[in-house]
């Protein structure tokens, strides 16, 4: 069974401690939140069937960490050039690539995303791939919303999704608790 060695950095952010996972080539493999760590590690392992994954605490900073810090300080494009590597299926990787093409400050519905990848009837499959995204923020699944423009599921929780969209100035400062985006 092939072995993969991943390195975990724990980094504070305005929305909680991030878990940043890179490989031996400093490619970003995963990013999630400390309060979802158990689920996160399981999802990462599922991305690489047939591999034995060793997780190690990082002894040095990856290139992802300063880019993420810059993102949180307001440079919303600081993460755009990070090199990522993911497992998953070919379809999932296609959806994740399309997510990276959604600019900061914009949102799409699942239906609009499925149209973008040329699979208009694959809305549910796009939603499932979006939910399996292992690299939060950099592969911006938080920018995908419901067809009725409401906030929908986010692996890091709707409060984080709301915060990230406000940070990117996609939402107004006052968001109703219903999760509906104002002005749509």
CSV table of N, CA and C in Angstrom, one decimal:
chain,number,residue,atom,x,y,z
A,1,UNK,N,0.9,-1.2,0.0
A,1,UNK,CA,0.0,0.0,0.0
A,1,UNK,C,0.9,1.2,0.0
A,2,UNK,N,0.7,2.1,-1.0
A,2,UNK,CA,1.6,3.3,-1.0
A,2,UNK,C,1.3,4.2,0.2
A,3,UNK,N,2.4,4.9,0.6
A,3,UNK,CA,2.3,5.8,1.8
A,3,UNK,C,2.3,7.2,1.3
A,4,UNK,N,1.5,8.0,2.0
A,4,UNK,CA,1.6,9.5,1.8
A,4,UNK,C,1.9,10.1,3.1
A,5,UNK,N,2.8,11.1,3.1
A,5,UNK,CA,3.1,11.8,4.4
A,5,UNK,C,2.6,13.3,4.2
A,6,UNK,N,1.7,13.6,5.2
A,6,UNK,CA,1.1,14.9,5.2
A,6,UNK,C,1.5,15.6,6.5
A,7,UNK,N,1.6,16.9,6.4
A,7,UNK,CA,2.0,17.8,7.5
A,7,UNK,C,0.9,18.7,7.9
A,8,UNK,N,0.6,18.8,9.2
A,8,UNK,CA,-0.5,19.6,9.7
A,8,UNK,C,0.0,20.8,10.4
A,9,UNK,N,-0.4,22.0,10.0
A,9,UNK,CA,-0.1,23.2,10.7
A,9,UNK,C,-1.4,23.7,11.4
A,10,UNK,N,-1.3,24.2,12.5
A,10,UNK,CA,-2.5,24.7,13.2
A,10,UNK,C,-2.3,26.2,13.3
A,11,UNK,N,-3.2,27.0,12.7
A,11,UNK,CA,-3.0,28.4,12.6
A,11,UNK,C,-4.3,29.1,13.0
A,12,UNK,N,-4.1,30.2,13.9
A,12,UNK,CA,-5.3,30.9,14.2
A,12,UNK,C,-5.8,31.7,13.1
A,13,UNK,N,-7.1,32.0,13.1
A,13,UNK,CA,-7.8,32.9,12.1
A,13,UNK,C,-8.9,33.6,12.8
A,14,UNK,N,-9.5,34.5,12.2
A,14,UNK,CA,-10.7,35.2,12.8
A,14,UNK,C,-11.9,34.3,13.0
A,15,UNK,N,-11.9,33.2,12.4
A,15,UNK,CA,-13.1,32.3,12.5
A,15,UNK,C,-12.7,30.9,13.1
A,16,UNK,N,-11.6,30.9,13.8
A,16,UNK,CA,-11.2,29.7,14.5
A,16,UNK,C,-9.9,29.1,14.0
A,17,UNK,N,-9.4,28.2,14.7
A,17,UNK,CA,-8.1,27.6,14.3
A,17,UNK,C,-8.2,26.8,13.1
A,18,UNK,N,-7.4,27.0,12.1
A,18,UNK,CA,-7.3,26.3,10.8
A,18,UNK,C,-6.4,25.1,11.0
A,19,UNK,N,-6.7,24.0,10.3
A,19,UNK,CA,-5.8,22.9,10.1
A,19,UNK,C,-5.4,22.9,8.6
A,20,UNK,N,-4.1,23.2,8.4
A,20,UNK,CA,-3.6,23.3,7.1
A,20,UNK,C,-2.7,22.1,6.8
A,21,UNK,N,-3.0,21.3,5.8
A,21,UNK,CA,-2.3,20.1,5.5
A,21,UNK,C,-1.6,20.2,4.2
A,22,UNK,N,-0.3,20.0,4.2
A,22,UNK,CA,0.5,20.0,3.0
A,22,UNK,C,1.3,18.7,2.9
A,23,UNK,N,1.9,18.5,1.7
A,23,UNK,CA,2.7,17.3,1.5
A,23,UNK,C,4.1,17.6,1.5
A,24,UNK,N,5.0,16.6,1.1
A,24,UNK,CA,6.4,16.8,1.1
A,24,UNK,C,6.9,17.8,0.1
A,25,UNK,N,6.1,18.1,-0.9
A,25,UNK,CA,6.4,19.1,-2.0
A,25,UNK,C,5.8,20.4,-1.7
A,26,UNK,N,5.2,20.6,-0.5
A,26,UNK,CA,4.6,21.9,0.0
A,26,UNK,C,3.3,22.2,-0.8
A,27,UNK,N,2.7,21.2,-1.4
A,27,UNK,CA,1.4,21.4,-2.0
A,27,UNK,C,0.3,21.3,-1.0
A,28,UNK,N,-0.6,22.2,-1.1
A,28,UNK,CA,-1.8,22.2,-0.1
A,28,UNK,C,-2.7,21.1,-0.5
A,29,UNK,N,-2.9,20.2,0.5
A,29,UNK,CA,-3.7,19.0,0.3
A,29,UNK,C,-5.1,19.2,1.0
A,30,UNK,N,-5.2,19.9,2.1
A,30,UNK,CA,-6.4,20.1,2.8
A,30,UNK,C,-6.4,21.3,3.7
A,31,UNK,N,-7.6,21.8,4.0
A,31,UNK,CA,-7.7,22.9,4.9
A,31,UNK,C,-9.1,22.8,5.5
A,32,UNK,N,-9.1,22.8,6.8
A,32,UNK,CA,-10.4,22.7,7.5
A,32,UNK,C,-10.2,23.4,8.9
A,33,UNK,N,-11.2,23.1,9.8
A,33,UNK,CA,-11.2,23.8,11.1
A,33,UNK,C,-11.1,22.9,12.2
A,34,UNK,N,-10.4,23.3,13.3
A,34,UNK,CA,-10.1,22.5,14.4
A,34,UNK,C,-11.3,21.8,15.0
A,35,UNK,N,-12.5,22.5,15.0
A,35,UNK,CA,-13.7,21.9,15.7
A,35,UNK,C,-14.3,20.8,14.8
A,36,UNK,N,-13.7,20.5,13.6
A,36,UNK,CA,-14.2,19.4,12.7
A,36,UNK,C,-13.0,18.5,12.4
A,37,UNK,N,-12.0,18.5,13.3
A,37,UNK,CA,-10.8,17.7,13.0
A,37,UNK,C,-11.0,16.2,12.7
A,38,UNK,N,-11.8,15.6,13.6
A,38,UNK,CA,-12.1,14.1,13.4
A,38,UNK,C,-12.7,13.8,12.0
A,39,UNK,N,-13.7,14.6,11.7
A,39,UNK,CA,-14.4,14.4,10.4
A,39,UNK,C,-13.4,14.7,9.2
A,40,UNK,N,-12.7,15.8,9.4
A,40,UNK,CA,-11.7,16.3,8.5
A,40,UNK,C,-10.7,15.2,8.1
A,41,UNK,N,-10.1,14.6,9.1
A,41,UNK,CA,-9.1,13.6,8.9
A,41,UNK,C,-9.6,12.3,8.2
A,42,UNK,N,-10.9,12.0,8.5
A,42,UNK,CA,-11.6,10.9,7.9
A,42,UNK,C,-11.8,11.2,6.4
A,43,UNK,N,-12.3,12.4,6.1
A,43,UNK,CA,-12.5,12.8,4.7
A,43,UNK,C,-11.2,12.8,3.9
A,44,UNK,N,-10.1,13.3,4.5
A,44,UNK,CA,-8.8,13.3,3.8
A,44,UNK,C,-8.4,11.8,3.5
A,45,UNK,N,-8.6,10.9,4.4
A,45,UNK,CA,-8.2,9.5,4.1
A,45,UNK,C,-9.1,9.0,3.0
A,46,UNK,N,-10.4,9.3,3.0
A,46,UNK,CA,-11.3,8.9,1.9
A,46,UNK,C,-10.9,9.4,0.5
A,47,UNK,N,-10.2,10.5,0.5
A,47,UNK,CA,-9.8,11.1,-0.8
A,47,UNK,C,-8.7,10.2,-1.5
A,48,UNK,N,-8.0,9.4,-0.7
A,48,UNK,CA,-6.9,8.6,-1.2
A,48,UNK,C,-7.1,7.1,-0.9
A,49,UNK,N,-8.1,6.5,-1.5
A,49,UNK,CA,-8.3,5.0,-1.2
A,49,UNK,C,-7.0,4.3,-1.7
A,50,UNK,N,-6.7,3.2,-1.0
A,50,UNK,CA,-5.5,2.4,-1.4
A,50,UNK,C,-4.2,3.0,-0.9
A,51,UNK,N,-4.2,4.1,-0.2
A,51,UNK,CA,-3.0,4.7,0.4
A,51,UNK,C,-3.1,4.7,1.9
A,52,UNK,N,-1.9,4.5,2.4
A,52,UNK,CA,-1.8,4.7,3.9
A,52,UNK,C,-1.3,6.1,4.1
A,53,UNK,N,-2.0,6.9,4.9
A,53,UNK,CA,-1.7,8.3,5.1
A,53,UNK,C,-1.1,8.4,6.5
A,54,UNK,N,0.0,9.1,6.6
A,54,UNK,CA,0.7,9.4,7.9
A,54,UNK,C,0.5,10.9,8.0
A,55,UNK,N,-0.1,11.3,9.2
A,55,UNK,CA,-0.1,12.8,9.5
A,55,UNK,C,0.9,13.1,10.5
A,56,UNK,N,1.7,14.2,10.3
A,56,UNK,CA,2.7,14.6,11.1
A,56,UNK,C,2.5,16.1,11.5
A,57,UNK,N,2.8,16.5,12.7
A,57,UNK,CA,2.7,17.9,13.0
A,57,UNK,C,3.9,18.6,12.2
A,58,UNK,N,3.6,19.7,11.5
A,58,UNK,CA,4.6,20.4,10.7
A,58,UNK,C,5.6,21.0,11.6
A,59,UNK,N,6.9,21.0,11.2
A,59,UNK,CA,8.0,21.6,11.9
A,59,UNK,C,8.4,22.9,11.3
A,60,UNK,N,7.9,23.2,10.1
A,60,UNK,CA,8.1,24.5,9.5
A,60,UNK,C,6.9,24.9,8.8
A,61,UNK,N,6.8,26.2,8.5
A,61,UNK,CA,5.6,26.8,7.8
A,61,UNK,C,5.6,26.5,6.4
A,62,UNK,N,4.4,26.2,5.9
A,62,UNK,CA,4.2,26.0,4.5
A,62,UNK,C,4.0,27.3,3.8
A,63,UNK,N,4.0,27.3,2.5
A,63,UNK,CA,3.7,28.6,1.7
A,63,UNK,C,2.2,28.9,1.9
A,64,UNK,N,1.4,28.0,2.2
A,64,UNK,CA,0.0,28.3,2.4
A,64,UNK,C,-0.3,29.2,3.6
A,65,UNK,N,0.4,29.0,4.6
A,65,UNK,CA,0.1,29.8,5.9
A,65,UNK,C,0.2,31.3,5.7
A,66,UNK,N,1.3,31.9,5.1
A,66,UNK,CA,1.3,33.3,5.0
A,66,UNK,C,0.3,33.8,3.9
A,67,UNK,N,0.0,33.0,2.9
A,67,UNK,CA,-1.0,33.3,2.0
A,67,UNK,C,-2.4,33.4,2.6
A,68,UNK,N,-2.7,32.5,3.5
A,68,UNK,CA,-4.0,32.5,4.2
A,68,UNK,C,-4.0,33.7,5.2
A,69,UNK,N,-2.9,34.0,5.9
A,69,UNK,CA,-2.9,35.1,6.7
A,69,UNK,C,-3.2,36.4,5.9
A,70,UNK,N,-2.6,36.5,4.8
A,70,UNK,CA,-2.8,37.7,3.9
A,70,UNK,C,-4.3,37.8,3.5
A,71,UNK,N,-4.9,36.6,3.2
A,71,UNK,CA,-6.3,36.6,2.8
A,71,UNK,C,-7.2,37.2,4.0
A,72,UNK,N,-6.9,36.7,5.2
A,72,UNK,CA,-7.7,37.2,6.3
A,72,UNK,C,-7.4,38.7,6.6
A,73,UNK,N,-6.2,39.2,6.2
A,73,UNK,CA,-5.9,40.6,6.4
A,73,UNK,C,-6.5,41.5,5.3
A,74,UNK,N,-7.2,40.9,4.3
A,74,UNK,CA,-7.9,41.6,3.3
A,74,UNK,C,-7.4,41.4,1.9
A,75,UNK,N,-6.2,40.7,1.7
A,75,UNK,CA,-5.8,40.4,0.3
A,75,UNK,C,-6.5,39.2,-0.2
A,76,UNK,N,-7.7,39.3,-0.7
A,76,UNK,CA,-8.5,38.2,-1.0
A,76,UNK,C,-8.0,37.3,-2.1
A,77,UNK,N,-7.1,37.8,-2.9
A,77,UNK,CA,-6.5,37.0,-3.9
A,77,UNK,C,-5.2,36.3,-3.6
A,78,UNK,N,-4.8,36.5,-2.3
A,78,UNK,CA,-3.5,35.9,-1.9
A,78,UNK,C,-3.4,34.4,-2.0
A,79,UNK,N,-4.5,33.7,-2.0
A,79,UNK,CA,-4.5,32.3,-2.0
A,79,UNK,C,-4.7,31.7,-3.4
A,80,UNK,N,-4.9,32.6,-4.4
A,80,UNK,CA,-5.2,32.2,-5.8
A,80,UNK,C,-4.1,31.4,-6.4
A,81,UNK,N,-2.9,31.7,-6.1
A,81,UNK,CA,-1.7,31.0,-6.8
A,81,UNK,C,-1.2,29.8,-6.0
A,82,UNK,N,-1.8,29.5,-4.9
A,82,UNK,CA,-1.3,28.3,-4.1
A,82,UNK,C,-1.5,27.0,-4.9
A,83,UNK,N,-0.4,26.2,-4.9
A,83,UNK,CA,-0.5,24.9,-5.6
A,83,UNK,C,-1.2,23.9,-4.7
A,84,UNK,N,-2.2,23.3,-5.2
A,84,UNK,CA,-3.0,22.3,-4.5
A,84,UNK,C,-2.9,21.0,-5.2
A,85,UNK,N,-3.1,20.0,-4.4
A,85,UNK,CA,-3.2,18.6,-4.9
A,85,UNK,C,-4.3,17.9,-4.1
A,86,UNK,N,-5.2,17.2,-4.9
A,86,UNK,CA,-6.3,16.5,-4.2
A,86,UNK,C,-6.4,15.1,-4.7
A,87,UNK,N,-7.0,14.3,-3.9
A,87,UNK,CA,-7.4,13.0,-4.4
A,87,UNK,C,-8.8,13.2,-5.0
A,88,UNK,N,-9.7,12.3,-4.7
A,88,UNK,CA,-11.1,12.4,-5.2
A,88,UNK,C,-11.2,11.9,-6.6
A,89,UNK,N,-12.4,11.9,-7.1
A,89,UNK,CA,-12.7,11.4,-8.5
A,89,UNK,C,-12.4,12.5,-9.5
A,90,UNK,N,-12.4,12.1,-10.8
A,90,UNK,CA,-12.2,13.1,-11.8
A,90,UNK,C,-13.3,14.1,-11.8
A,91,UNK,N,-14.5,13.7,-11.6
A,91,UNK,CA,-15.6,14.7,-11.5
A,91,UNK,C,-15.5,15.6,-10.4
A,92,UNK,N,-15.1,15.1,-9.2
A,92,UNK,CA,-14.9,16.0,-8.1
A,92,UNK,C,-13.8,17.0,-8.4
A,93,UNK,N,-12.7,16.6,-8.9
A,93,UNK,CA,-11.6,17.5,-9.3
A,93,UNK,C,-12.1,18.6,-10.3
A,94,UNK,N,-12.9,18.2,-11.2
A,94,UNK,CA,-13.5,19.1,-12.2
A,94,UNK,C,-14.3,20.2,-11.5
A,95,UNK,N,-15.1,19.8,-10.5
A,95,UNK,CA,-15.9,20.8,-9.8
A,95,UNK,C,-15.0,21.6,-8.9
A,96,UNK,N,-14.0,21.1,-8.3
A,96,UNK,CA,-13.1,21.9,-7.4
A,96,UNK,C,-12.3,22.9,-8.2
A,97,UNK,N,-12.0,22.5,-9.5
A,97,UNK,CA,-11.3,23.5,-10.3
A,97,UNK,C,-12.2,24.6,-10.7
A,98,UNK,N,-13.5,24.3,-11.0
A,98,UNK,CA,-14.5,25.3,-11.3
A,98,UNK,C,-14.7,26.3,-10.1
A,99,UNK,N,-14.6,25.7,-8.9
A,99,UNK,CA,-14.8,26.5,-7.7
A,99,UNK,C,-13.7,27.6,-7.6
A,100,UNK,N,-12.5,27.2,-8.0
A,100,UNK,CA,-11.3,28.1,-7.9
A,100,UNK,C,-11.5,29.2,-8.9
A,101,UNK,N,-12.4,29.1,-9.9
A,101,UNK,CA,-12.6,30.1,-10.9
A,101,UNK,C,-13.6,31.1,-10.5
A,102,UNK,N,-14.3,30.9,-9.3
A,102,UNK,CA,-15.3,31.9,-8.8
A,102,UNK,C,-14.5,33.0,-8.1
A,103,UNK,N,-14.5,34.2,-8.6
A,103,UNK,CA,-13.8,35.3,-8.0
A,103,UNK,C,-14.3,35.7,-6.6
A,104,UNK,N,-13.4,36.2,-5.7
A,104,UNK,CA,-13.8,36.7,-4.4
A,104,UNK,C,-14.8,37.8,-4.7
A,105,UNK,N,-15.8,37.8,-3.8
A,105,UNK,CA,-16.9,38.8,-3.9
A,105,UNK,C,-18.1,38.3,-4.8
A,106,UNK,N,-18.0,37.1,-5.4
A,106,UNK,CA,-19.1,36.6,-6.2
A,106,UNK,C,-19.6,35.3,-5.6
A,107,UNK,N,-20.8,35.0,-5.9
A,107,UNK,CA,-21.4,33.7,-5.5
A,107,UNK,C,-22.0,33.1,-6.7
A,108,UNK,N,-22.2,31.8,-6.7
A,108,UNK,CA,-22.9,31.0,-7.7
A,108,UNK,C,-23.9,30.0,-7.0
A,109,UNK,N,-24.9,29.7,-7.6
A,109,UNK,CA,-25.8,28.6,-7.1
A,109,UNK,C,-25.2,27.3,-7.6
A,110,UNK,N,-25.6,26.2,-7.0
A,110,UNK,CA,-25.2,24.9,-7.5
A,110,UNK,C,-25.6,24.6,-8.9
A,111,UNK,N,-26.8,25.1,-9.3
A,111,UNK,CA,-27.2,25.0,-10.7
A,111,UNK,C,-26.3,25.8,-11.7
A,112,UNK,N,-25.9,27.0,-11.3
A,112,UNK,CA,-25.0,27.8,-12.1
A,112,UNK,C,-23.7,27.1,-12.2
A,113,UNK,N,-23.2,26.5,-11.1
A,113,UNK,CA,-21.9,25.8,-11.2
A,113,UNK,C,-22.0,24.6,-12.1
A,114,UNK,N,-23.1,23.9,-12.0
A,114,UNK,CA,-23.2,22.7,-12.9
A,114,UNK,C,-23.3,23.2,-14.4
A,115,UNK,N,-23.9,24.3,-14.6
A,115,UNK,CA,-23.9,24.9,-16.0
A,115,UNK,C,-22.5,25.2,-16.4
A,116,UNK,N,-21.7,25.8,-15.6
A,116,UNK,CA,-20.3,26.2,-15.9
A,116,UNK,C,-19.5,25.0,-16.3
A,117,UNK,N,-19.7,23.9,-15.7
A,117,UNK,CA,-18.8,22.7,-16.0
A,117,UNK,C,-19.5,21.9,-17.2
A,118,UNK,N,-20.6,22.4,-17.7
A,118,UNK,CA,-21.2,21.8,-18.9
A,118,UNK,C,-22.0,20.5,-18.5
A,119,UNK,N,-22.5,20.5,-17.3
A,119,UNK,CA,-23.3,19.4,-16.9
A,119,UNK,C,-24.5,19.9,-16.1
A,120,UNK,N,-25.5,20.5,-16.9
A,120,UNK,CA,-26.6,21.2,-16.3
A,120,UNK,C,-27.5,20.3,-15.5
A,121,UNK,N,-27.5,19.0,-15.7
A,121,UNK,CA,-28.4,18.1,-14.9
A,121,UNK,C,-27.7,17.5,-13.7
A,122,UNK,N,-26.5,17.9,-13.5
A,122,UNK,CA,-25.7,17.3,-12.4
A,122,UNK,C,-25.7,18.1,-11.2
A,123,UNK,N,-26.8,18.8,-10.9
A,123,UNK,CA,-26.8,19.8,-9.8
A,123,UNK,C,-26.5,19.0,-8.4
A,124,UNK,N,-27.2,17.9,-8.2
A,124,UNK,CA,-26.9,17.2,-7.0
A,124,UNK,C,-25.5,16.6,-6.9
A,125,UNK,N,-25.0,16.1,-8.0
A,125,UNK,CA,-23.6,15.6,-8.0
A,125,UNK,C,-22.6,16.8,-7.7
A,126,UNK,N,-22.9,17.9,-8.3
A,126,UNK,CA,-22.1,19.1,-8.0
A,126,UNK,C,-22.1,19.5,-6.5
A,127,UNK,N,-23.3,19.4,-5.9
A,127,UNK,CA,-23.5,19.7,-4.5
A,127,UNK,C,-22.7,18.7,-3.7
A,128,UNK,N,-22.7,17.4,-4.0
A,128,UNK,CA,-22.0,16.4,-3.3
A,128,UNK,C,-20.5,16.6,-3.4
A,129,UNK,N,-20.0,17.0,-4.6
A,129,UNK,CA,-18.6,17.2,-4.8
A,129,UNK,C,-18.2,18.5,-4.0
A,130,UNK,N,-19.0,19.5,-4.0
A,130,UNK,CA,-18.8,20.7,-3.3
A,130,UNK,C,-18.6,20.4,-1.8
A,131,UNK,N,-19.5,19.5,-1.3
A,131,UNK,CA,-19.4,19.1,0.1
A,131,UNK,C,-18.2,18.2,0.5
A,132,UNK,N,-17.6,17.6,-0.5
A,132,UNK,CA,-16.4,16.8,-0.3
A,132,UNK,C,-15.1,17.5,-0.5
A,133,UNK,N,-15.2,18.8,-0.8
A,133,UNK,CA,-14.0,19.6,-1.1
A,133,UNK,C,-13.1,19.6,0.1
A,134,UNK,N,-11.9,19.2,0.0
A,134,UNK,CA,-11.0,19.1,1.1
A,134,UNK,C,-10.2,20.4,1.4
A,135,UNK,N,-10.3,21.4,0.6
A,135,UNK,CA,-9.5,22.6,0.7
A,135,UNK,C,-10.4,23.8,0.9
A,136,UNK,N,-10.8,24.1,2.1
A,136,UNK,CA,-11.7,25.2,2.3
A,136,UNK,C,-10.9,26.5,2.0
A,137,UNK,N,-11.6,27.6,1.7
A,137,UNK,CA,-11.1,28.9,1.4
A,137,UNK,C,-10.4,28.9,0.0
A,138,UNK,N,-9.4,28.2,-0.1
A,138,UNK,CA,-8.6,28.2,-1.4
A,138,UNK,C,-9.4,27.6,-2.5
A,139,UNK,N,-10.1,26.6,-2.3
A,139,UNK,CA,-11.1,26.0,-3.2
A,139,UNK,C,-12.4,26.5,-2.6
A,140,UNK,N,-12.9,27.7,-3.0
A,140,UNK,CA,-13.9,28.4,-2.3
A,140,UNK,C,-15.3,27.9,-2.4
A,141,UNK,N,-15.6,26.8,-1.8
A,141,UNK,CA,-16.9,26.2,-1.7
A,141,UNK,C,-17.9,27.1,-1.0
A,142,UNK,N,-17.4,28.0,-0.1
A,142,UNK,CA,-18.3,28.9,0.6
A,142,UNK,C,-19.0,29.9,-0.3
A,143,UNK,N,-18.5,30.0,-1.6
A,143,UNK,CA,-19.1,30.9,-2.5
A,143,UNK,C,-20.3,30.3,-3.3
A,144,UNK,N,-20.6,29.1,-3.0
A,144,UNK,CA,-21.8,28.4,-3.6
A,144,UNK,C,-22.9,28.5,-2.7
A,145,UNK,N,-24.1,29.0,-3.2
A,145,UNK,CA,-25.3,29.2,-2.4
A,145,UNK,C,-26.4,28.5,-3.0
A,146,UNK,N,-27.6,28.5,-2.4
A,146,UNK,CA,-28.8,27.9,-2.9
A,146,UNK,C,-29.4,28.7,-4.1
A,147,UNK,N,-30.2,28.0,-4.8
A,147,UNK,CA,-30.8,28.6,-6.0
A,147,UNK,C,-31.7,29.7,-5.6
A,148,UNK,N,-32.2,29.7,-4.4
A,148,UNK,CA,-33.1,30.8,-3.9
A,148,UNK,C,-32.2,31.9,-3.3
A,149,UNK,N,-30.9,31.8,-3.5
A,149,UNK,CA,-29.9,32.8,-3.0
A,149,UNK,C,-29.7,32.7,-1.4
A,150,UNK,N,-30.1,31.6,-0.8
A,150,UNK,CA,-30.0,31.4,0.6
A,150,UNK,C,-28.6,30.7,0.9
A,151,UNK,N,-28.1,31.0,2.1
A,151,UNK,CA,-26.9,30.2,2.5
A,151,UNK,C,-27.3,28.8,2.7
A,152,UNK,N,-26.5,27.9,2.2
A,152,UNK,CA,-26.8,26.5,2.3
A,152,UNK,C,-25.5,25.9,3.0
A,153,UNK,N,-25.6,24.6,3.2
A,153,UNK,CA,-24.5,23.9,4.0
A,153,UNK,C,-23.1,24.3,3.7
A,154,UNK,N,-22.3,24.2,4.7
A,154,UNK,CA,-20.9,24.5,4.6
A,154,UNK,C,-20.2,23.6,5.7
A,155,UNK,N,-19.2,22.8,5.3
A,155,UNK,CA,-18.6,21.9,6.2
A,155,UNK,C,-18.0,22.6,7.5
A,156,UNK,N,-17.7,23.8,7.4
A,156,UNK,CA,-17.2,24.6,8.6
A,156,UNK,C,-18.3,25.3,9.3
A,157,UNK,N,-19.6,25.1,8.9
A,157,UNK,CA,-20.7,25.7,9.6
A,157,UNK,C,-21.1,27.0,8.9
A,158,UNK,N,-22.4,27.2,9.0
A,158,UNK,CA,-23.0,28.4,8.3
A,158,UNK,C,-22.5,29.7,8.9
A,159,UNK,N,-22.2,29.8,10.2
A,159,UNK,CA,-21.6,31.0,10.7
A,159,UNK,C,-20.3,31.4,10.0
A,160,UNK,N,-19.4,30.4,9.8
A,160,UNK,CA,-18.2,30.6,9.1
A,160,UNK,C,-18.4,31.0,7.7
A,161,UNK,N,-19.3,30.3,7.0
A,161,UNK,CA,-19.6,30.7,5.6
A,161,UNK,C,-20.1,32.1,5.6
A,162,UNK,N,-21.0,32.5,6.4
A,162,UNK,CA,-21.5,33.9,6.5
A,162,UNK,C,-20.4,34.9,6.7
A,163,UNK,N,-19.5,34.6,7.6
A,163,UNK,CA,-18.3,35.4,7.9
A,163,UNK,C,-17.4,35.6,6.7
A,164,UNK,N,-17.1,34.4,6.0
A,164,UNK,CA,-16.2,34.5,4.9
A,164,UNK,C,-16.9,35.3,3.7
A,165,UNK,N,-18.1,35.1,3.5
A,165,UNK,CA,-18.8,35.9,2.5
A,165,UNK,C,-18.8,37.4,2.8
A,166,UNK,N,-19.0,37.7,4.1
A,166,UNK,CA,-19.0,39.1,4.5
A,166,UNK,C,-17.6,39.7,4.4
A,167,UNK,N,-16.6,38.9,4.7
A,167,UNK,CA,-15.2,39.3,4.6
A,167,UNK,C,-14.9,39.6,3.1
A,168,UNK,N,-15.5,38.8,2.2
A,168,UNK,CA,-15.3,39.1,0.8
A,168,UNK,C,-16.2,40.1,0.2
A,169,UNK,N,-17.0,40.7,1.1
A,169,UNK,CA,-18.0,41.7,0.8
A,169,UNK,C,-19.1,41.2,-0.2
A,170,UNK,N,-19.4,39.9,-0.1
A,170,UNK,CA,-20.5,39.4,-0.9
A,170,UNK,C,-21.8,39.7,-0.2
A,171,UNK,N,-21.8,39.8,1.2
A,171,UNK,CA,-23.0,40.0,1.9
A,171,UNK,C,-22.9,41.4,2.6
A,172,UNK,N,-24.1,41.9,2.9
A,172,UNK,CA,-24.1,43.2,3.7
A,172,UNK,C,-23.7,42.8,5.1
A,173,UNK,N,-23.3,43.9,5.9
A,173,UNK,CA,-22.9,43.6,7.3
A,173,UNK,C,-23.9,43.0,8.2
A,174,UNK,N,-25.2,43.2,7.9
A,174,UNK,CA,-26.3,42.6,8.7
A,174,UNK,C,-26.9,41.5,7.9
A,175,UNK,N,-26.8,40.3,8.4
A,175,UNK,CA,-27.3,39.1,7.7
A,175,UNK,C,-28.4,38.6,8.6
A,176,UNK,N,-29.6,38.5,8.0
A,176,UNK,CA,-30.7,37.9,8.8
A,176,UNK,C,-30.4,36.5,9.3
A,177,UNK,N,-30.8,36.1,10.4
A,177,UNK,CA,-30.6,34.7,10.9
A,177,UNK,C,-31.2,33.7,10.0
A,178,UNK,N,-32.1,34.0,9.2
A,178,UNK,CA,-32.7,33.0,8.3
A,178,UNK,C,-31.7,32.5,7.3
A,179,UNK,N,-30.6,33.2,7.1
A,179,UNK,CA,-29.5,32.7,6.2
A,179,UNK,C,-29.8,33.3,4.8
A,180,UNK,N,-30.9,34.0,4.6
A,180,UNK,CA,-31.2,34.5,3.2
A,180,UNK,C,-30.3,35.7,2.9
A,181,UNK,N,-29.8,35.7,1.8
A,181,UNK,CA,-28.9,36.8,1.3
A,181,UNK,C,-29.8,38.0,1.1
A,182,UNK,N,-29.5,39.2,1.6
A,182,UNK,CA,-30.3,40.3,1.4
A,182,UNK,C,-30.2,40.8,-0.1
A,183,UNK,N,-31.2,41.5,-0.6
A,183,UNK,CA,-31.1,42.1,-1.9
A,183,UNK,C,-31.3,41.2,-3.1
A,184,UNK,N,-31.7,40.0,-2.8
A,184,UNK,CA,-31.9,39.1,-4.0
A,184,UNK,C,-33.4,38.7,-4.1
